[in-house]
Amino acid sequence: MKKYLKTLIILTLIVAATFSFSQTLVQIKQRGKLLVGTEPTFPPFEFVDESNQIVGFDLDIANELAKRLGVKVEVVSLPFDSLIPALQQGKVDMVIAGMTITEDRAKVVDFSKPYFEANQAIVVRKDGNFRPQSLEELIGKKIAVQLGTTGDLIATDVKGIEVVRFQRFTDAFLELQNGRVDAVVLDEAPAKAYVKKFPKFILSKVVDTGETYGVAVRKGNKELLNFVNQTLDIMRASGTYNKIIDKWFE
Amino acid sequence: MDALMELFKNFPFLLLGAWETLKLTAFSVGIGVILGTFIGMGRLSKIKLISYPCTIYVEFLRGTPLLVQISLIYFGLPQLGIQLAPYPAAIVALGLNSGAYIAEIVRAGIQSIPKGQYEASRSLGLTHWQTMRYIILPQAFRNILPALGNEFITLTKDSSLASVIGVSELMRSGQFVISRTFQTFSIYFGIAFIYFLMTFVISRIVRYIERRMATA
Amino acid sequence: MMDLLHNEDNQNGKEITIKIENLVKRFGNLEVLKGINLEVKKNEAIVVIGPSGGGKSTLLRCINRLEEYQDGHIYLESIDVEKLDVNTLRARIGMVFQLFNLFPHMTVLKNLTLAPIKVKKIPENEAIEKAKNLLTQVGLVDKMDAYPEQLSGGQKQRVAIARALMMDPEVMLFDEPTSALDPELVGEVLDTMKKLAESGMTMIVVTHEMGFARDVADRIVFINNGIVEEEGKPEEVLKNPQKPRTKEFLRRIL
């Protein structure tokens, strides 16, 4: 056990050293790794595939960023509500996690230009006859959301909706299936993928919230932010962006 | 049927997570036993400067949720300039936590040894530490083996909380599979089954060691 | 057993091995020893008698500092025991307990060799030789690989005596060594102690065995209520006690 403990301590120190605060581009290059925080349970933006690789639309963007820095992406996989704290504590250089740009979040992190336009979907059971066409129709009902997501935020904003929060949206769907909630509110893309796989659910309405996803960096990290914005511009101009869109959204 | 197929298909993936869970638990129990032995002895010290901090340690760690401790070590320590990656952070948190519970087990184990054993050893000229090492702890450990086995099992299950800081142990591996396959129930069932299998095997091993030691 | 003892310079029992001066011991408000004075000469066997709760065991435990005391002094060969390293002191004083206190997780042989190896740093093979020798003398060499639970009470206590002798103590303390034994097993332990006394070991024995006191003791000390009430040769104290309390005690016990 002594040997293990020693190994562990050394390992810890090495890892601590590699993971130490470093935000500037020079430091990222020196480290050779771009630390990207994400919650890979959100297909097709980020998920773990059969060969245990974290892949998805967001990862392709991350890879593009890393490529231009001459480094490799290292994914730090965390629950969604832990991503911003991880960014603030210097655990990651940036968060790319299908994260909607909101006023509240923008107070604590800096967002890049929007890289994806997403709306919120209201999903219900097909066998019922409840087909809400707006958030207001959910007043007096019970809905399930993924903790800390936009679905959570906009539903919580409407008075009279009882919101049940889960760490993962799949758990929210289980709740809907079990009849304990009347609807699930979540981002359009994963909602479509899920409903496609399970026809017992139906996408009742896509609420046009005009929301957009952004890459989050630590507050005040202008250098990194500019680099991300620049890269996004180049990707759109070069067609790389459209290629990635086609790859993940057909 | 679809659900079962997905479970079978992803079972090897879950087993990889289970292997991580076992490693995480073994490391943590290792730290816990070493820490718990010293803290447990410390709590029984007549010197208040030793016993009080040990008591505070045990009370604090037993009195706060493990989930909070894990989050504190991962997200809180950077405030002090200590950056731990998820895996080491989880081992530290689980090790510190089990150290507190094992300290109580060790303390009870030491107290279960008749005072005469200590006195006989000291009367032969052995020091306090020699007495602990050769006389008290070997007997205490034999007595507390079942309790230590329970702690190992508890920690195997509690290690699932490391998923909140992104450690890819069994629970989190299962969540990955669910997000890919959307098969919530069958995958959770698979996870539960593997946890049960692990704890069952551990409890059998502990019982086997117990029996071997009883006849030794 | 003579050859194993520390009495190369036998001086006819004149030299004082242990001297106790005005010893006071309190447990909280309870004063258990109220000023004990006692001298034990070299090669002398002292038997301490007295009613339960009178402080006999506490006195023994103060001598090797298993108990701390509040006042007075204890000298081992003219040196205040408080000035000695406590582990060195204990290595020089053997103690035998009422409940044997053998180490149950070790064989008889291990019970004997642990302290000499760890405390005196004697090589293991030497310690084993010595242990076999002592076990032969207490008649238990065939039990050396047995565990304590496989022994009778009398055998356990003989092993405990041998264990204490392994350290070549200058003094042996016996704290009611036969009180926990079945009556038929008392004899074998007392015989071992008698042989030890005859070999010249300095001994302080707390016991209720009056036959042993009469036959073996050089001196009997009667302790009652925390003080030495009376002391003297066995025939004097047992046959012709001077103090009323001694008389009363002996009348009840004999």
XYZ file of C-alpha atoms in Angstrom:
720
model
C 0.000 0.000 0.000
C 2.931 2.302 0.753
C 4.078 1.997 -2.830
C 0.620 2.871 -4.114
C 0.415 5.882 -1.831
C 3.728 7.191 -3.038
C 2.725 6.701 -6.649
C -0.517 8.440 -5.896
C 1.141 11.457 -4.341
C 3.575 11.810 -7.229
C 0.761 11.348 -9.707
C -1.290 13.982 -7.933
C 1.544 16.467 -8.043
C 2.185 15.876 -11.729
C -1.479 16.195 -12.565
C -1.802 19.264 -10.352
C 1.135 20.837 -12.142
C -0.268 20.128 -15.583
C -3.665 21.382 -14.628
C -2.511 24.517 -12.958
C -4.017 27.844 -13.924
C -3.050 28.729 -17.389
C -5.174 30.774 -19.622
C -2.970 32.591 -22.027
C -2.406 31.186 -25.456
C 1.295 30.875 -24.780
C 0.623 28.782 -21.744
C -1.826 26.568 -23.605
C 0.763 26.048 -26.325
C 3.437 25.250 -23.772
C 1.171 22.735 -22.139
C 0.347 21.216 -25.512
C -3.268 20.690 -24.475
C -6.438 22.700 -24.758
C -8.579 21.881 -21.738
C -12.204 21.886 -22.803
C -15.001 21.425 -20.290
C -18.165 19.749 -21.467
C -20.914 17.378 -20.369
C -20.830 14.548 -22.912
C -24.401 13.420 -22.377
C -25.870 15.870 -24.877
C -25.902 14.346 -28.353
C -25.251 15.320 -31.015
C -23.261 18.202 -29.485
C -21.212 16.013 -27.180
C -21.481 12.383 -26.199
C -19.384 9.262 -25.664
C -19.443 6.895 -28.620
C -19.148 3.095 -28.642
C -15.367 3.218 -28.707
C -15.322 5.350 -25.536
C -14.411 8.560 -27.399
C -16.034 11.863 -26.607
C -17.325 13.188 -29.935
C -19.918 15.576 -31.324
C -20.507 18.938 -32.962
C -18.915 20.892 -30.111
C -15.906 18.601 -30.064
C -15.284 19.262 -33.730
C -15.246 22.972 -32.973
C -12.864 22.337 -30.095
C -10.607 20.284 -32.356
C -10.571 23.076 -34.903
C -9.525 25.545 -32.196
C -6.797 23.218 -30.961
C -5.547 22.524 -34.440
C -4.961 26.209 -35.003
C -3.002 26.392 -31.748
C -0.983 23.318 -32.617
C -2.177 21.472 -29.525
C -4.478 18.567 -28.675
C -7.895 18.775 -27.064
C -8.213 17.312 -23.602
C -11.829 16.994 -22.535
C -12.705 17.486 -18.881
C -16.094 15.866 -18.594
C -18.294 17.336 -15.894
C -21.973 17.655 -15.056
C -23.451 20.649 -16.844
C -24.015 22.722 -13.714
C -20.353 22.249 -12.751
C -18.925 23.592 -16.006
C -18.956 27.292 -15.141
C -17.461 26.702 -11.663
C -14.751 24.599 -13.322
C -14.004 27.438 -15.705
C -13.863 29.939 -12.859
C -11.562 27.710 -10.831
C -9.167 27.269 -13.721
C -9.940 23.607 -14.236
C -10.544 24.208 -17.936
C -9.562 26.811 -20.524
C -13.000 27.005 -22.082
C -16.437 25.464 -22.010
C -18.014 24.209 -25.209
C -21.131 22.411 -24.134
C -24.124 23.585 -26.106
C -24.273 26.413 -23.604
C -26.844 29.101 -24.329
C -25.637 32.654 -23.992
C -27.685 34.238 -21.221
C -27.426 37.497 -19.357
C -26.850 35.765 -16.048
C -24.086 33.547 -17.359
C -22.466 36.459 -19.165
C -22.027 38.099 -15.773
C -19.585 35.425 -14.676
C -17.990 34.244 -17.928
C -17.238 35.774 -21.314
C -19.037 34.322 -24.332
C -17.756 34.101 -27.861
C -19.908 35.056 -30.852
C -22.834 32.672 -31.199
C -21.851 29.501 -33.029
C -25.207 27.787 -33.102
C -28.809 28.895 -33.068
C -30.999 26.727 -30.960
C -34.542 26.884 -29.785
C -36.374 25.128 -27.024
C -38.625 22.173 -27.693
C -41.630 21.108 -25.673
C -41.908 17.309 -25.754
C -44.946 15.371 -24.508
C -46.265 11.810 -24.538
C -47.775 10.752 -27.834
C -50.533 8.705 -26.205
C -51.907 11.728 -24.365
C -53.831 14.570 -25.940
C -51.860 17.375 -24.311
C -50.210 19.333 -27.124
C -48.989 22.664 -25.741
C -48.126 25.303 -28.342
C -46.507 27.808 -25.988
C -44.786 27.978 -22.618
C -47.873 29.689 -21.182
C -49.885 26.535 -21.764
C -47.591 24.788 -19.278
C -48.850 26.967 -16.416
C -50.385 24.753 -13.771
C -48.569 21.735 -15.171
C -45.523 19.833 -14.009
C -42.541 19.663 -16.354
C -39.087 18.094 -16.272
C -35.854 19.785 -17.364
C -32.114 19.307 -17.220
C -30.667 21.221 -14.292
C -29.144 24.561 -15.227
C -30.069 24.379 -18.914
C -31.974 26.991 -20.872
C -35.090 24.848 -20.622
C -34.743 25.122 -16.870
C -34.213 28.889 -17.021
C -37.086 29.829 -19.308
C -39.587 27.497 -17.661
C -38.623 28.715 -14.207
C -39.188 32.283 -15.415
C -42.838 31.571 -16.161
C -44.818 31.755 -12.925
C -47.055 28.786 -12.233
C -45.019 26.064 -13.916
C -43.833 23.386 -11.533
C -40.306 22.495 -12.632
C -38.581 19.204 -11.705
C -34.849 19.276 -12.412
C -32.571 16.384 -13.369
C -28.841 16.099 -13.947
C -29.467 14.521 -17.374
C -32.246 15.064 -19.815
C -32.647 11.310 -20.293
C -33.770 11.158 -16.674
C -36.246 13.915 -17.424
C -37.680 11.763 -20.219
C -37.928 8.778 -17.898
C -40.036 10.964 -15.627
C -42.251 11.886 -18.574
C -42.576 8.257 -19.598
C -43.558 7.305 -16.054
C -46.276 9.947 -16.157
C -44.983 11.956 -13.270
C -44.597 15.096 -15.407
C -46.638 16.469 -18.321
C -43.804 17.670 -20.550
C -40.054 17.985 -20.977
C -38.509 21.248 -22.120
C -35.069 21.015 -23.705
C -32.916 22.138 -26.596
C -34.260 21.454 -30.047
C -31.461 19.258 -31.393
C -31.314 16.632 -28.668
C -35.111 16.705 -28.461
C -35.406 15.818 -32.135
C -32.830 13.031 -31.822
C -34.623 11.582 -28.829
C -38.104 11.732 -30.319
C -36.801 10.137 -33.484
C -35.522 7.193 -31.486
C -38.593 6.923 -29.271
C -41.792 7.554 -31.186
C -43.836 7.248 -28.003
C -42.887 10.904 -27.450
C -43.828 13.773 -29.708
C -42.340 17.170 -30.233
C -45.333 19.360 -29.564
C -43.816 22.766 -30.286
C -40.501 24.409 -30.920
C -40.516 27.671 -29.009
C -38.590 30.302 -30.859
C -36.512 31.742 -28.057
C -33.868 33.142 -30.365
C -31.279 31.594 -28.148
C -27.749 30.892 -29.273
C -24.868 28.764 -28.066
C -21.500 30.323 -27.313
C -18.038 29.207 -26.270
C -17.385 30.357 -22.702
C -13.993 31.521 -21.483
C -12.878 32.911 -18.179
C -14.094 36.440 -17.476
C -11.622 38.981 -18.817
C -9.582 36.549 -20.886
C -9.598 38.766 -23.977
C -6.733 37.014 -25.723
C -8.418 33.636 -25.737
C -11.818 35.136 -26.550
C -10.448 36.963 -29.586
C -8.776 33.796 -30.746
C -12.044 31.856 -30.500
C -14.029 34.549 -32.329
C -11.411 34.733 -35.049
C -11.409 30.976 -35.497
C -15.212 30.871 -35.697
C -15.134 33.537 -38.401
C -12.531 31.628 -40.350
C -14.503 28.402 -40.025
C -17.615 30.012 -41.433
C -15.684 31.633 -44.240
C -13.800 28.490 -45.200
C -16.825 26.213 -45.190
C -15.505 24.089 -42.352
C -18.449 25.162 -40.225
C -21.009 23.955 -42.758
C -19.197 20.663 -43.100
C -19.492 20.085 -39.372
C -23.161 21.079 -39.405
C -23.815 18.571 -42.178
C -21.884 15.883 -40.365
C -23.961 16.085 -37.168
C -27.346 17.402 -38.324
C -27.667 15.768 -41.802
C -36.011 -6.188 -26.394
C -34.319 -3.200 -27.924
C -33.435 -2.113 -24.412
C -31.822 -5.454 -23.536
C -29.857 -5.484 -26.777
C -28.433 -2.080 -25.974
C -27.532 -3.241 -22.489
C -25.679 -6.299 -23.824
C -23.972 -4.257 -26.488
C -22.759 -1.713 -23.975
C -21.962 -4.110 -21.150
C -18.193 -4.174 -21.863
C -18.274 -0.382 -21.764
C -19.959 -0.500 -18.361
C -17.406 -3.042 -17.134
C -14.643 -0.585 -17.956
C -16.433 1.888 -15.704
C -16.726 -0.797 -13.038
C -12.971 -1.359 -13.215
C -12.483 2.382 -12.616
C -14.869 2.173 -9.676
C -12.866 -0.692 -8.170
C -9.560 1.125 -8.594
C -11.005 4.316 -7.147
C -12.392 2.422 -4.172
C -9.215 0.440 -3.541
C -7.030 3.547 -3.541
C -9.467 5.367 -1.287
C -9.778 2.502 1.172
C -5.976 2.283 1.234
C -5.719 5.924 2.208
C -8.664 5.512 4.561
C -7.107 2.595 6.444
C -3.758 4.320 6.924
C -5.375 7.614 7.887
C -8.065 5.954 9.988
C -5.542 3.923 11.965
C -3.605 7.013 12.998
C -6.686 9.174 13.598
C -8.347 6.354 15.515
C -5.291 6.005 17.763
C -5.062 9.789 17.991
C -8.613 10.050 19.310
C -7.624 7.787 22.201
C -4.537 9.812 23.041
C -4.356 11.351 26.478
C -2.688 14.385 24.935
C -5.472 16.824 24.104
C -3.413 18.508 21.399
C -3.621 15.207 19.524
C -7.040 13.891 20.497
C -9.010 17.119 19.917
C -7.971 17.674 16.290
C -8.627 13.993 15.594
C -12.096 14.273 17.113
C -12.841 17.412 15.117
C -11.659 15.695 11.954
C -13.911 12.706 12.490
C -16.925 14.768 13.512
C -16.562 17.164 10.602
C -16.180 14.508 7.934
C -18.958 12.368 9.311
C -21.168 15.384 9.777
C -21.006 16.683 6.224
C -22.250 15.020 3.030
C -19.650 13.248 0.926
C -21.040 15.025 -2.115
C -20.177 18.361 -0.521
C -16.700 17.130 0.405
C -15.990 15.990 -3.141
C -17.147 19.318 -4.537
C -15.127 21.230 -1.936
C -11.940 19.418 -2.816
C -12.424 19.721 -6.555
C -13.885 23.216 -6.758
C -12.797 24.707 -3.432
C -9.109 23.825 -3.215
C -8.190 25.935 -6.280
C -8.972 28.943 -4.049
C -5.924 27.867 -2.054
C -3.924 27.363 -5.217
C -4.267 23.581 -5.260
C -5.511 22.237 -8.583
C -6.482 18.594 -8.575
C -7.690 16.716 -11.615
C -11.012 14.914 -11.116
C -9.520 11.483 -10.459
C -6.997 12.512 -7.767
C -9.602 14.842 -6.266
C -12.036 11.951 -5.988
C -9.430 9.692 -4.385
C -8.487 12.381 -1.886
C -12.110 13.114 -1.014
C -13.133 9.471 -0.690
C -9.925 8.650 1.205
C -10.397 11.495 3.684
C -14.032 10.555 4.132
C -13.439 6.851 4.681
C -10.539 7.782 6.962
C -13.049 9.336 9.339
C -15.318 6.298 9.389
C -12.397 3.876 9.628
C -10.972 5.963 12.494
C -14.148 5.247 14.453
C -13.938 1.560 13.592
C -10.274 1.429 14.629
C -11.030 3.301 17.834
C -13.747 0.802 18.745
C -11.378 -2.012 17.774
C -8.642 -0.738 20.068
C -11.113 -0.230 22.893
C -12.347 -3.789 22.476
C -8.908 -5.118 23.453
C -8.736 -5.700 27.230
C -6.653 -3.122 29.093
C -4.527 -5.944 30.486
C -3.026 -6.561 27.049
C -1.705 -3.030 26.935
C -0.443 -3.186 30.513
C 1.243 -6.550 30.042
C 3.065 -5.280 26.990
C 4.104 -2.033 28.633
C 5.214 -3.889 31.760
C 7.662 -5.816 29.565
C 9.286 -2.541 28.539
C 7.689 -2.187 25.111
C 6.915 1.409 24.172
C 3.446 2.749 23.417
C 4.084 2.467 19.671
C 5.568 -1.015 19.892
C 2.594 -2.075 21.974
C 0.197 -0.652 19.405
C 2.027 -2.248 16.528
C 2.679 -5.727 17.895
C -0.044 -6.264 20.474
C -3.079 -3.999 20.136
C -3.524 -3.321 16.412
C -3.063 -6.935 15.215
C -5.780 -8.055 17.629
C -7.934 -5.018 16.893
C -7.743 -5.556 13.137
C -8.870 -9.125 13.494
C -11.896 -7.889 15.438
C -12.784 -5.068 13.071
C -12.337 -6.947 9.814
C -16.097 -7.323 9.262
C -16.609 -3.612 9.896
C -13.775 -2.749 7.521
C -15.368 -4.977 4.905
C -18.614 -3.071 5.333
C -16.757 0.189 4.874
C -15.220 -1.137 1.678
C -18.689 -2.006 0.398
C -20.104 1.357 1.449
C -17.280 3.129 -0.310
C -17.745 1.066 -3.469
C -21.267 2.427 -3.635
C -20.384 5.939 -2.482
C -17.667 6.209 -5.121
C -20.516 6.726 -7.582
C -20.629 10.293 -6.245
C -17.303 10.904 -7.983
C -19.375 11.100 -11.157
C -20.315 14.673 -10.211
C -16.766 15.817 -10.835
C -16.593 13.848 -14.043
C -14.674 10.736 -12.997
C -15.593 8.062 -15.526
C -16.474 5.393 -13.033
C -19.390 3.013 -13.384
C -22.168 5.510 -12.705
C -20.865 8.083 -15.150
C -20.070 5.463 -17.775
C -23.678 4.419 -17.483
C -24.824 7.986 -18.006
C -22.733 8.180 -21.145
C -24.361 5.022 -22.452
C -27.814 6.359 -21.617
C -27.193 9.630 -23.421
C -26.078 7.662 -26.466
C -28.759 4.979 -26.499
C -31.572 6.757 -24.612
C -32.162 3.443 -22.799
C -32.571 4.790 -19.315
C -34.105 1.905 -17.426
C -32.151 -1.037 -18.786
C -28.811 0.719 -18.420
C -29.529 1.815 -14.856
C -30.549 -1.757 -14.173
C -27.242 -2.946 -15.618
C -25.363 -0.474 -13.430
C -27.221 -1.665 -10.338
C -26.474 -5.259 -11.250
C -22.738 -4.594 -11.618
C -22.615 -2.686 -8.316
C -24.337 -5.594 -6.649
C -21.919 -8.045 -8.217
C -18.942 -6.044 -6.963
C -20.199 -5.645 -3.402
C -21.234 -9.290 -3.288
C -17.787 -10.469 -4.332
C -16.094 -8.088 -1.898
C -18.215 -9.323 0.989
C -17.356 -12.938 0.091
C -13.654 -12.130 -0.026
C -13.831 -10.394 3.343
C -15.653 -13.377 4.816
C -13.009 -15.702 3.407
C -10.176 -13.674 4.942
C -12.075 -13.556 8.206
C -12.342 -17.328 8.315
C -8.684 -17.761 7.429
C -7.676 -15.412 10.204
C -9.956 -17.104 12.717
C -8.235 -20.439 12.154
C -4.747 -18.962 12.045
C 16.786 -20.880 37.428
C 19.731 -19.479 39.299
C 21.886 -19.030 36.218
C 19.333 -16.803 34.553
C 19.126 -14.253 37.303
C 20.937 -11.010 37.802
C 22.569 -11.805 41.118
C 26.185 -12.471 40.307
C 27.189 -10.452 43.361
C 25.045 -12.040 46.005
C 25.490 -9.956 49.120
C 23.577 -11.969 51.672
C 20.407 -10.008 51.034
C 21.715 -6.857 52.637
C 21.500 -4.589 49.613
C 18.183 -2.743 49.279
C 16.597 -3.317 45.895
C 13.394 -1.352 46.322
C 12.680 1.398 48.756
C 9.277 3.040 48.993
C 8.935 6.303 50.894
C 5.673 7.849 51.991
C 3.870 6.827 48.808
C 0.516 8.528 48.196
C -1.854 7.580 45.395
C -5.241 9.129 44.751
C -7.929 8.253 42.232
C -9.739 11.565 42.051
C -10.793 12.282 45.631
C -10.269 8.725 46.748
C -6.960 8.222 48.533
C -5.923 4.624 47.948
C -2.362 4.753 49.277
C -1.914 7.052 52.268
C 1.800 7.068 52.796
C 3.314 3.639 52.263
C 6.829 2.952 53.525
C 8.530 -0.289 52.556
C 11.975 -1.683 51.871
C 12.705 -4.805 49.874
C 16.177 -6.271 50.139
C 17.935 -8.095 47.401
C 16.919 -11.763 47.081
C 14.052 -11.195 49.454
C 10.564 -12.572 48.843
C 7.891 -10.342 50.276
C 4.252 -11.367 50.490
C 1.726 -8.573 50.719
C -1.588 -9.456 52.312
C -4.626 -7.463 53.252
C -8.302 -6.937 52.538
C -9.549 -6.215 49.035
C -9.473 -2.567 48.142
C -6.723 -1.940 50.650
C -4.287 -0.782 47.954
C -2.105 -3.874 47.502
C -2.408 -4.071 43.722
C -2.134 -0.318 43.352
C 1.143 -0.432 45.264
C 2.566 -3.003 42.830
C 1.379 -1.000 39.837
C 3.021 2.132 41.195
C 6.373 0.360 41.434
C 6.590 -0.187 37.670
C 4.618 2.999 37.051
C 1.568 1.450 35.464
C -0.048 3.944 37.864
C 1.221 7.439 38.471
C 1.337 8.496 42.106
C 0.866 11.906 43.658
C 3.415 11.994 46.455
C 6.390 10.123 47.860
C 9.228 8.278 46.206
C 10.088 4.821 44.933
C 13.737 3.885 44.527
C 15.118 1.027 42.463
C 18.686 0.391 43.636
C 18.856 3.888 45.122
C 17.630 5.626 41.983
C 14.288 7.377 42.016
C 12.157 5.510 39.465
C 10.782 8.798 38.201
C 14.282 9.647 37.029
C 14.518 6.449 34.985
C 13.153 6.036 31.486
C 9.839 4.307 32.046
C 10.526 1.572 29.479
C 13.969 0.862 30.924
C 12.433 0.695 34.384
C 9.796 -1.768 33.264
C 12.327 -3.938 31.482
C 14.095 -4.297 34.842
C 10.917 -5.196 36.742
C 8.903 -8.275 35.821
C 5.183 -8.365 36.446
C 2.714 -11.221 36.551
C -0.997 -10.408 36.397
C -4.065 -12.020 37.877
C -5.547 -12.578 34.403
C -2.232 -13.748 32.844
C -2.575 -11.259 29.949
C -0.830 -13.514 27.461
C -0.982 -12.199 23.891
C -3.664 -14.393 22.297
C -2.551 -13.824 18.698
C 0.949 -15.161 19.335
C 2.305 -18.606 20.113
C 3.767 -19.280 23.529
C 7.253 -18.952 22.063
C 6.411 -15.590 20.459
C 4.909 -14.382 23.719
C 8.272 -14.989 25.321
C 10.611 -13.708 22.637
C 8.821 -10.499 21.570
C 10.019 -8.185 24.328
C 13.671 -9.359 24.450
C 13.930 -8.979 20.670
C 12.169 -5.621 20.461
C 13.284 -4.017 23.710
C 16.686 -5.548 24.399
C 17.534 -6.178 20.740
C 18.626 -9.721 21.480
C 19.117 -11.774 18.278
C 16.125 -13.953 17.540
C 17.887 -17.310 17.747
C 19.352 -16.361 21.119
C 15.928 -15.327 22.367
C 14.439 -18.608 21.189
C 17.150 -20.613 22.970
C 16.530 -18.692 26.149
C 12.762 -19.109 25.818
C 13.107 -22.879 25.389
C 15.324 -22.998 28.435
C 12.813 -21.089 30.583
C 9.874 -23.072 29.242
C 11.688 -26.248 30.176
C 12.065 -24.934 33.712
C 8.345 -24.187 34.025
C 7.623 -27.572 32.400
C 5.959 -26.276 29.256
C 8.543 -26.585 26.495
C 6.232 -28.965 24.633
C 3.645 -26.158 24.447
C 5.886 -23.598 22.817
C 4.030 -23.663 19.503
C 0.607 -23.639 21.137
C -1.596 -20.546 21.322
C -2.673 -19.288 24.761
C -6.282 -20.378 24.278
C -5.060 -23.994 24.053
C -3.586 -23.840 27.567
C -5.132 -24.324 31.006
C -5.153 -21.385 33.422
C -2.235 -22.791 35.364
C -0.208 -23.324 32.220
C -1.000 -19.789 31.085
C 0.254 -18.320 34.339
C 3.469 -20.365 34.154
C 4.006 -19.056 30.620
C 3.367 -15.522 31.921
C 6.028 -16.031 34.602
C 8.504 -17.317 32.027
C 7.661 -14.355 29.785
C 8.485 -11.908 32.556
C 11.735 -13.761 33.333
C 12.862 -13.441 29.716
C 13.815 -9.830 30.447
C 16.178 -10.860 33.298
C 14.292 -8.665 35.771
C 15.861 -7.586 39.017
C 12.519 -7.755 40.764
C 9.350 -9.729 40.071
C 5.931 -8.404 41.004
C 3.034 -10.849 41.319
C -0.466 -9.381 41.401
C -2.733 -12.103 42.823
C -1.328 -14.653 40.366
C -3.559 -17.519 41.457
C -6.870 -15.736 42.129
C -8.275 -16.484 38.682
C -7.325 -20.173 38.730
C -9.384 -23.244 39.452
C -8.316 -24.550 42.891
C -6.665 -27.679 41.459
C -4.390 -25.530 39.248
C -3.158 -23.216 42.005
C -0.467 -25.607 43.195
C 1.544 -25.770 39.975
C 1.811 -21.980 39.812
C 2.771 -21.633 43.464
C 5.428 -24.323 43.007
C 6.936 -22.377 40.136
C 6.966 -19.211 42.250
C 8.492 -21.081 45.146
C 11.313 -22.382 42.988
C 11.871 -18.876 41.753
C 12.102 -17.534 45.304
C 14.502 -20.291 46.262
C 16.717 -19.342 43.345
C 17.138 -15.948 44.961
C 14.789 -13.801 42.896
C 13.673 -10.611 44.596
C 9.886 -10.835 44.680
C 6.867 -8.909 45.846
C 3.792 -11.108 45.835
C 0.252 -9.950 46.462
C -1.747 -13.060 47.325
C -4.383 -14.596 49.544
C -2.518 -17.927 49.629
C -1.498 -18.035 53.284
C 0.269 -21.362 52.901
C 2.550 -19.826 50.309
C 3.111 -16.815 52.542
C 4.072 -19.018 55.462
C 6.387 -21.330 53.497
C 8.033 -18.978 51.042
C 7.950 -15.406 52.303
C 10.937 -13.892 54.003
C 8.621 -11.191 55.244
C 4.905 -10.577 55.304
C 3.492 -7.088 54.887
C -0.094 -6.405 55.926
C -1.581 -3.483 54.073
C -4.931 -2.120 55.132
C -6.703 1.065 54.207
C -3.724 2.452 52.302
C -1.016 2.034 54.887
C 1.344 -0.705 56.094
C -0.339 -1.847 59.291
C 2.192 -4.468 60.246
C 5.150 -6.319 58.858
C 7.483 -9.064 60.008
C 8.582 -12.637 59.599
C 5.758 -15.017 58.574
C 5.664 -16.881 61.879
C 5.444 -13.606 63.814
C 2.734 -11.989 61.721
C 0.682 -15.089 61.097
C 0.933 -16.674 64.540
C 1.187 -13.624 66.726
C -0.175 -10.501 65.039
C 0.259 -7.315 67.055
C -2.417 -5.049 65.574
C -6.150 -5.627 66.058
C -6.819 -5.122 62.330
C -4.259 -7.798 61.424
C -5.813 -10.172 63.888
C -9.263 -9.463 62.506
C -8.099 -10.023 58.903
C -6.285 -13.272 59.686
C -9.203 -14.600 61.705
C -11.475 -14.122 58.702
C -9.126 -15.531 56.111
C -7.614 -18.545 57.863
